Each structure stands twice: as C-alpha cells, then as structure tokens.
XYZ file of C-alpha atoms in Angstrom:
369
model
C 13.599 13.049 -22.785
C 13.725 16.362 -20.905
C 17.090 17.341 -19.418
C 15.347 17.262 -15.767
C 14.742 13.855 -15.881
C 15.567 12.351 -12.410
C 17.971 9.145 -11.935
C 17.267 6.234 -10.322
C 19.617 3.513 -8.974
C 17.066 0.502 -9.528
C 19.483 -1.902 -7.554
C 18.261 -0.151 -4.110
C 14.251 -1.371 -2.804
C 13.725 -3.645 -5.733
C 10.685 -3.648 -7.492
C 8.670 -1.388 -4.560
C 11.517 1.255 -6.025
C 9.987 0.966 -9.695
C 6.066 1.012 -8.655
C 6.910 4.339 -6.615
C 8.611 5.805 -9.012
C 5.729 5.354 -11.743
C 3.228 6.486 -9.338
C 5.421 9.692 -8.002
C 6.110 10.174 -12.156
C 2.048 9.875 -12.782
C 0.918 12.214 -9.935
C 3.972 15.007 -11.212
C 4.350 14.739 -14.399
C 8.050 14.181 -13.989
C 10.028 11.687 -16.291
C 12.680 9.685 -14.877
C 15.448 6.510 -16.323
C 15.694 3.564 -13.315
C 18.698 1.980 -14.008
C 20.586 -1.608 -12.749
C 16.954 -2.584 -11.714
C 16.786 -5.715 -9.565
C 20.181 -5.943 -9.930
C 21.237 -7.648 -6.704
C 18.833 -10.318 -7.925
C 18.694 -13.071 -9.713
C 17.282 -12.986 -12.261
C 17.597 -9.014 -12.308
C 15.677 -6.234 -13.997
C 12.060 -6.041 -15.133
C 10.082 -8.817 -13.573
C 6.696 -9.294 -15.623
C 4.572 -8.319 -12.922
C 6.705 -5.094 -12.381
C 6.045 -4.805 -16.497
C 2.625 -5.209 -16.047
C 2.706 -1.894 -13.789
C 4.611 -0.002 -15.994
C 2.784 -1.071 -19.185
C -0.642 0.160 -16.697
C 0.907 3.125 -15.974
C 1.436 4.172 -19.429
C -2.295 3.505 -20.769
C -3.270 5.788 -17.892
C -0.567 8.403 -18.976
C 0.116 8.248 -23.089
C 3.828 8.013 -21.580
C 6.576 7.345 -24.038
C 8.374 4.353 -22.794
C 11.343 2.726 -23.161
C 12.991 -0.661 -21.663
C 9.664 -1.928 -20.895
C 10.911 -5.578 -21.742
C 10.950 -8.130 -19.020
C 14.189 -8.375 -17.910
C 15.449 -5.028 -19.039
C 17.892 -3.240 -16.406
C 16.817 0.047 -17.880
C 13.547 1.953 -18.081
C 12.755 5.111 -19.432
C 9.105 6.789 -18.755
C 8.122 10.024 -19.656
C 4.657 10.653 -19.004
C 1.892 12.710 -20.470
C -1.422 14.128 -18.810
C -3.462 12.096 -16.617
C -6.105 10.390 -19.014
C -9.224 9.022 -16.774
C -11.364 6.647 -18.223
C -12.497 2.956 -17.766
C -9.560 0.224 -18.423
C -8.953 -3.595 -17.723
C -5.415 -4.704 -16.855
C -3.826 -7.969 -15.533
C -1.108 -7.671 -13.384
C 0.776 -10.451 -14.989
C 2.521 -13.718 -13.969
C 2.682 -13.893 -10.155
C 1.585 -9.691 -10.592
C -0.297 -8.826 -7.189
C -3.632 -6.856 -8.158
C -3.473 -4.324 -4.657
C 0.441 -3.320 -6.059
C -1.661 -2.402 -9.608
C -4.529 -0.294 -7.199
C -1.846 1.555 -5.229
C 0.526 2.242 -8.178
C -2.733 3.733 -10.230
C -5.994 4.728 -8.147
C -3.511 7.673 -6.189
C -3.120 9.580 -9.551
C -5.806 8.838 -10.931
C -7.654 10.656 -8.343
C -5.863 13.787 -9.399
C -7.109 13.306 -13.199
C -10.049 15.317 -12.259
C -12.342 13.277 -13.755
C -13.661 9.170 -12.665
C -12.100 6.062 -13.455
C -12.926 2.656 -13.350
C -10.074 -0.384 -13.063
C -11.289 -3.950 -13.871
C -7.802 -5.606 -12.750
C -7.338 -9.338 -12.681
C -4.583 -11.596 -11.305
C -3.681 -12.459 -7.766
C -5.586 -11.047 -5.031
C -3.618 -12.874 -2.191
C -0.492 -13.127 -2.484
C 2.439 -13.853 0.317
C 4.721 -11.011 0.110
C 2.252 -8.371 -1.143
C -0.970 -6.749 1.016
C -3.731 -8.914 0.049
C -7.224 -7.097 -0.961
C -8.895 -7.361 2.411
C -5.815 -5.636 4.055
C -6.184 -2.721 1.158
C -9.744 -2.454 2.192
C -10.026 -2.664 6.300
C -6.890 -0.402 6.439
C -5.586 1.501 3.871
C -8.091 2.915 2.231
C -9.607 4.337 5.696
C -6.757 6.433 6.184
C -6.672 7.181 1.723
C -10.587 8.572 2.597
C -9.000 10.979 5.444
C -6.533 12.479 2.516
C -9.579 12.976 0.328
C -9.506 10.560 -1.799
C -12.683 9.122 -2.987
C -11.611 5.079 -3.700
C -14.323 2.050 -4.125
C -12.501 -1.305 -3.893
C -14.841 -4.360 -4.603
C -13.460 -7.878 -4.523
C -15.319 -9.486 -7.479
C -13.198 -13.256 -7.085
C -9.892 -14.352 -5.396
C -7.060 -15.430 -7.065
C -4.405 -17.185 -5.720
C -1.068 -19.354 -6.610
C -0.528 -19.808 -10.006
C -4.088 -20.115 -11.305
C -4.523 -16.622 -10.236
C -7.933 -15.537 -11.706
C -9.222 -13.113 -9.266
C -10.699 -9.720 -10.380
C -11.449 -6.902 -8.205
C -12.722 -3.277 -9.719
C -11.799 -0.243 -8.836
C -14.142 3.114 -8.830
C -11.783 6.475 -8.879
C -12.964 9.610 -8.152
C -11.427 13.023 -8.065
C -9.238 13.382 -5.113
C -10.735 16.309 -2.375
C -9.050 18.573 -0.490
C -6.799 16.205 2.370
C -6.628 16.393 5.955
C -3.494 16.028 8.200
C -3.477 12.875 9.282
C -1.658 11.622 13.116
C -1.218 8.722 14.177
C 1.593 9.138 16.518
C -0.245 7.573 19.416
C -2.161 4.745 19.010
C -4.467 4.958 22.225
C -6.559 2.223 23.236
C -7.359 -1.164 21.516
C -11.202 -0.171 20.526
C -12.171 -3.479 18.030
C -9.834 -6.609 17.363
C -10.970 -8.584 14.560
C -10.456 -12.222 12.543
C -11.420 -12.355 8.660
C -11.338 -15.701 8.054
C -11.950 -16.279 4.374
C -11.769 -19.856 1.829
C -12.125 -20.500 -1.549
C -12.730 -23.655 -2.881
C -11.739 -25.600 0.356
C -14.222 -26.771 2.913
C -15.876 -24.029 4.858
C -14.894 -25.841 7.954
C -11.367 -24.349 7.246
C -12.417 -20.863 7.765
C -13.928 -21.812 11.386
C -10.548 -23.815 12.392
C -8.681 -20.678 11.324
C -10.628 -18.385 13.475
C -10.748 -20.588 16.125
C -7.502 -21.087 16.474
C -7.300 -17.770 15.615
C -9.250 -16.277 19.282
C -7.868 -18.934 21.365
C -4.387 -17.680 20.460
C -5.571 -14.026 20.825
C -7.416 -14.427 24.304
C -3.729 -16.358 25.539
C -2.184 -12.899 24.909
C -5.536 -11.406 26.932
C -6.816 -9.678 23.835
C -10.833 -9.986 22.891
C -11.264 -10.614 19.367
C -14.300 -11.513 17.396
C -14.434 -13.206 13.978
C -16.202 -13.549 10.355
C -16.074 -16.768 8.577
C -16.367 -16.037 4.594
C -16.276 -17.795 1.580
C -14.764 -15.589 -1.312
C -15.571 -17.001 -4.900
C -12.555 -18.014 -6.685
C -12.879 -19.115 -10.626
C -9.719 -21.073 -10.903
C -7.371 -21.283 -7.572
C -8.198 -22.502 -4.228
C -6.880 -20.980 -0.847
C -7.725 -19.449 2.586
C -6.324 -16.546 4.329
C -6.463 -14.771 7.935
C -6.429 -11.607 8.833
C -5.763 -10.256 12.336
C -6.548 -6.369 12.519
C -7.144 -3.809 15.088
C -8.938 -0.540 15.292
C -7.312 1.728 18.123
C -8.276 5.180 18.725
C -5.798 6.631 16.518
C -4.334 3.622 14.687
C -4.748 1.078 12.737
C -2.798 -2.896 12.270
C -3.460 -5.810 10.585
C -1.965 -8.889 9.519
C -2.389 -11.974 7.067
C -1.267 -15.237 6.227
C -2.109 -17.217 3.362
C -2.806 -20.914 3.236
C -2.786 -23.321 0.507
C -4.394 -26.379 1.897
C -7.412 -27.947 4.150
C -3.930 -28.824 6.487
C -2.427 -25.157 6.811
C -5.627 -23.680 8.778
C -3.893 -23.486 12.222
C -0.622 -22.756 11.248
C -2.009 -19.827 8.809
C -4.333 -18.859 11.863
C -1.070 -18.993 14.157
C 1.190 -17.295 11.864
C -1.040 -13.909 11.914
C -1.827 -13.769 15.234
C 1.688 -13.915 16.151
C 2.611 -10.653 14.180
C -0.343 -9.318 15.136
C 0.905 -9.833 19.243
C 3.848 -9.140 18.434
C 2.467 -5.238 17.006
C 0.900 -5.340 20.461
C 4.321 -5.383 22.120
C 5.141 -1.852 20.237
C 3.949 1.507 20.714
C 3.299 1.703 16.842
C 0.291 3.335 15.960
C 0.091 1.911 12.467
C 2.021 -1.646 11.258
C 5.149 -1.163 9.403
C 3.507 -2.173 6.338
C 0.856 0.184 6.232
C 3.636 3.318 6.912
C 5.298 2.242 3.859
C 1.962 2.283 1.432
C 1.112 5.362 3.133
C 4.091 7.618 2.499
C 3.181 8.701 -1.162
C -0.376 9.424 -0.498
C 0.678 11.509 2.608
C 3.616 12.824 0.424
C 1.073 14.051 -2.374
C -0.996 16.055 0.119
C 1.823 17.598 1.720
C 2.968 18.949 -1.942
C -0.498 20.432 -2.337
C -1.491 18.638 -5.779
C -4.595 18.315 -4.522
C -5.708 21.529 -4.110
C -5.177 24.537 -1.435
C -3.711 23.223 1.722
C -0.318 21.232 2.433
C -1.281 18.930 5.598
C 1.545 17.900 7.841
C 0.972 14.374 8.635
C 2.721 11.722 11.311
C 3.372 8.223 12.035
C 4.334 6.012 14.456
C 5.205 2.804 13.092
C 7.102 -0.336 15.128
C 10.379 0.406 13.184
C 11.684 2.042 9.981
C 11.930 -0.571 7.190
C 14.452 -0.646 4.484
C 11.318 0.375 2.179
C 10.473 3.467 4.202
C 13.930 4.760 4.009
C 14.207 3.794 0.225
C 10.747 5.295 -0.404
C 11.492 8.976 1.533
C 14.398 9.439 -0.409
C 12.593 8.529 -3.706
C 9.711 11.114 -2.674
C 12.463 14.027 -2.283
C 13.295 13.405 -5.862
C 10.002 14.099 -7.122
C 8.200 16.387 -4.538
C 8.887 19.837 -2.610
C 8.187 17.584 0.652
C 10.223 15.929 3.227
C 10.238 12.589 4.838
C 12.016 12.536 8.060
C 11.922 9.363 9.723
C 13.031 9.946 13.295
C 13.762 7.152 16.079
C 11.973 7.263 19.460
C 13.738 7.942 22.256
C 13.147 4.332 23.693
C 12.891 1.007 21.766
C 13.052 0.421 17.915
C 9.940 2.562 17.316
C 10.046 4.878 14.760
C 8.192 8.276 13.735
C 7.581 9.571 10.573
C 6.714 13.111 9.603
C 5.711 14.065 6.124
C 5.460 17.713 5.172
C 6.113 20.275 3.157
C 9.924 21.299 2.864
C 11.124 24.664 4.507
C 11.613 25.599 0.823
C 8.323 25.242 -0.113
C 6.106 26.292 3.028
C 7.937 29.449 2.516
C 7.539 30.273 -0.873
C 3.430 29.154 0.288
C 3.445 31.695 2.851
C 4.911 33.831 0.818
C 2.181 33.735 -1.831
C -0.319 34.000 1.022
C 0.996 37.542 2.143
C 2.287 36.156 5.284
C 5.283 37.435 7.501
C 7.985 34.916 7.149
C-alpha cells in the first residue's frame, strides 16, 4: 500500500467513521488502514453490516482489501478507478440499505458513466435514516449539488426478516451549486407519512391522527398520507414528521413494530419534530451529518469547474459532525468549520475550499491573490 496512505483511529464515531472513510477513499482515490475499529464496543471491530459496505465498496472500486472479516479491528482498502455498472448487494445482518445508498451512489456519480444498485435488506431501521427520510430530504438538497440520484422503494424490510429492496439509478454527477441553509425562514408545508406493512391499514390512520392532533397542540398545520408499503417477509409501520421551510428542510421518524405502538410511534416523531421547531436550525442534525461529504466533494471541485462554498445551520453539532469534518480534512483540500451561534446550542457549519487550495485555484485562473 502506498506510503500516503492516511490513518484512522477506528475507536472514534464507530461504524459512521468506516462508511465515510470508504466513501471519501471511493470519490479520491486515496487508500487508507482504520485501526481499533469499534473498539469501545462490545463486541468491537467489523460488524457484518459495516462488512457488507466495505465488501460494496470494493465491487464498485477493484480495491485490494484487507481485514474485511467481521470482527476484524483492522482494515486496509486501497482502491482502484471508479467502475460503473449495474450490481445487487445486501447490506447484511441488521445492514441498513440508505447507509449502502449514501456510502455508494456519491461516487458513483463521479464514475462518469450510470449505475444501477438493486440493494436489499432493511429499509427501516431505528438508528439509521429510513428510505422515505433519504427521499423527502436528502436527496433534494444531493439534486442542488448536481447529482442526478433515482431512489425507488421496491418493498420494506424491517426487524430481522428484513427483505426490503429498493434500486438505485446513478447518473454522472453535474456541475454543483452552493448550497445555504443558514436561515431557515418560514414553515411553508408540514407533513405526516404514515406508512404499514402487513398490519391493518387502520394503523396508518391512528398514527397520523395522533400524529396532527399532537402537531396542531404545538399550533403547527400539518397534513397527512396514509400508505401501505409492500413488505415480502417483515411487518411494521413508521411515521414521518417533515417540514419544508423556505430555506430548510427537517424530518423525523419512528418505527413501530406492532398494531399497539401506533400512537406512541406517532408521538415519538412529532415530539422531535417540535422540539426542531424550538431551534433556529435550518436543517435537522441528522441531515447536516449525511450532508457534509456531498458538500465536502463539491467544495474540492471533483466534480468539475467550480468549488461552491456551502452553509448550515443545524440545532447543534453532533459528535458525528465533529468526527466526520476531521475525517474530510484527511482526504480533501476542504475545510469543515463548525462554528457555535452566538445564542443557544445552535450550530453553523461552513464547508469550503481551504485557503490552500482556493489559492492555488485562483492562481491557475490568472487572478490577483
């Protein structure tokens, strides 16, 4: 392995550590060794679903790989040229499928030629953003940094049955805009998804019902959609609070297992979702963190002429977003300076490129420094 490979303590940010690194390594070309992964857990190292994206990552990549063994502490990955094409993956034993899109569709786009992903495992999952979330936020603000992204939902999967599939169309990224979202203006559109599979329909009414009467207590209008999502071989519900402000977006879900959990699934979204409104965030804490390498890729300028600075204003700056702008700096001429607000826990987050580079680009643009 080349003598530039860069170093990672896998012990700090867990397994979000390991999917950024393959997707920074993907979109550079840049090998790195993660080492003591997981290692303030128990079990530690390689979990299978974390294999499952680095075994992905390498189809997409011819990388040369080594550690890839669930529970290894250690992994090497040295990766080749972008290789588009059509593939099928699972993301493994409790693996959520959106953590398989966002490690691969990003780098993909820069392969210069389409992909397609048929990926199967768990589309809802607690702990990970489920595929609704990828689709009503994310991948509106991926579109604004030119990336061309189709996500369909083809079945749910949830629990330990898994079995959902959802495919994923990849085109080749365009040039990206700055994106700000510093100030989130007013609430234009609040919205309930209410979705079931294989429980009684009446489920997804009691969740949205529940779902607006806690909403209009807080004096926010909301309206709702009732769905049912096919699901081959798991049953489940899930609710989705989201907002669409003038320059922002939020949204959050909660997962329920049972005819029984309706109003406490309904209750348990809403109440982050009220709890957002008590910020001045313009985008939910989750949704800064999946954006920073996207944002951190058009800053570099790997997708063509232009380095966009880009901001966010997010209700506070998790332990992810702090892991995750260090991990960038490793990887990319760009910096990731996550500043406090003046008032309140609020934090904002500015991606661009570093003095470094934006000279030496100014520089090769005949412009006075």
């Amino acid at each position: 392995m080349s003598s530039s490979v860069i170093r990672i303590d896998g012990s700090d940010g867990g397994g979000q550590l390991i999917r950024t690194a393959l997707t920074l390594s993907l979109a550079t070309g840049k090998p790195f060794v993660a080492e003591r992964i997981r290692a303030r857990s128990e079990p530690g190292g390689l979990t299978p679903a974390l294999l499952a994206c680095v075994r992905a990552a390498q189809a997409v990549s011819g990388a040369g790989v080594e550690g890839a063994q669930a529970g290894s502490p250690t992994l090497s990955f040295e990766p080749g040229p972008l290789r588009a094409g059509h593939y099928l993956f699972d993301a493994g034993p409790a693996g959520a499928v959106s953590r398989l899109v966002q490690v691969l569709a990003v780098p993909l786009g820069l392969a210069g030629s389409p992909s397609t992903l048929k990926l199967t495992g768990l589309t809802h999952r607690a702990g990970a953003p489920v595929m609704p979330f990828l689709s009503l936020l994310w991948l509106p603000v991926l579109r604004e940094l030119g990336h061309d992204l189709e996500v369909e939902l083809g079945a749910a999967g949830y629990g330990a049955e898994a079995g959902g599939e959802v495919t994923v169309t990849v085109r080749k990224a365009g040039t990206p805009s700055a994106v700000d979202r510093r100030s989130r203006g007013t609430l234009r559109e609040a919205r309930v998804l209410s979705t079931v599979s294989n429980l009684p329909f009446e489920v997804a009414g009691r969740q949205s019902e529940r779902a607006l009467q806690r909403l209009r207590e807080a004096g926010i209008h909301a309206e709702a959609d009732n769905l049912p999502v096919r699901a081959p071989r798991s049953k489940g519900s899930c609710c989705l609070v989201f907002g669409a402000f003038e320059r922002g977006r939020a949204g959050f879900a909660s997962l329920g297992a049972e005819e029984g959990d309706a109003e406490a699934c309904a209750e348990e979204a809403v109440e982050a979702f009220v709890g957002f409104m008590r910020t001045r965030g313009a985008v939910d804490e989750h949704l800064a963190d999946q954006l920073l390498v996207p944002l951190a890729l058009a800053a570099a300028g790997l997708q063509g002429p232009g380095k966009p600075v880009s901001r966010l204003a997010a209700p506070r700056a998790t332990e992810h977003v702090v892991a995750t702008a260090s991990l960038i700096a490793r990887f990319l001429d760009v910096e990731v300076a996550v500043l406090a607000a003046p008032e309140g826990p609020e934090a904002e987050i500015r991606v661009a490129p570093s003095e470094e580079g934006l000279v030496a680009a100014l520089r090769s643009r005949g412009r006075e420094i």
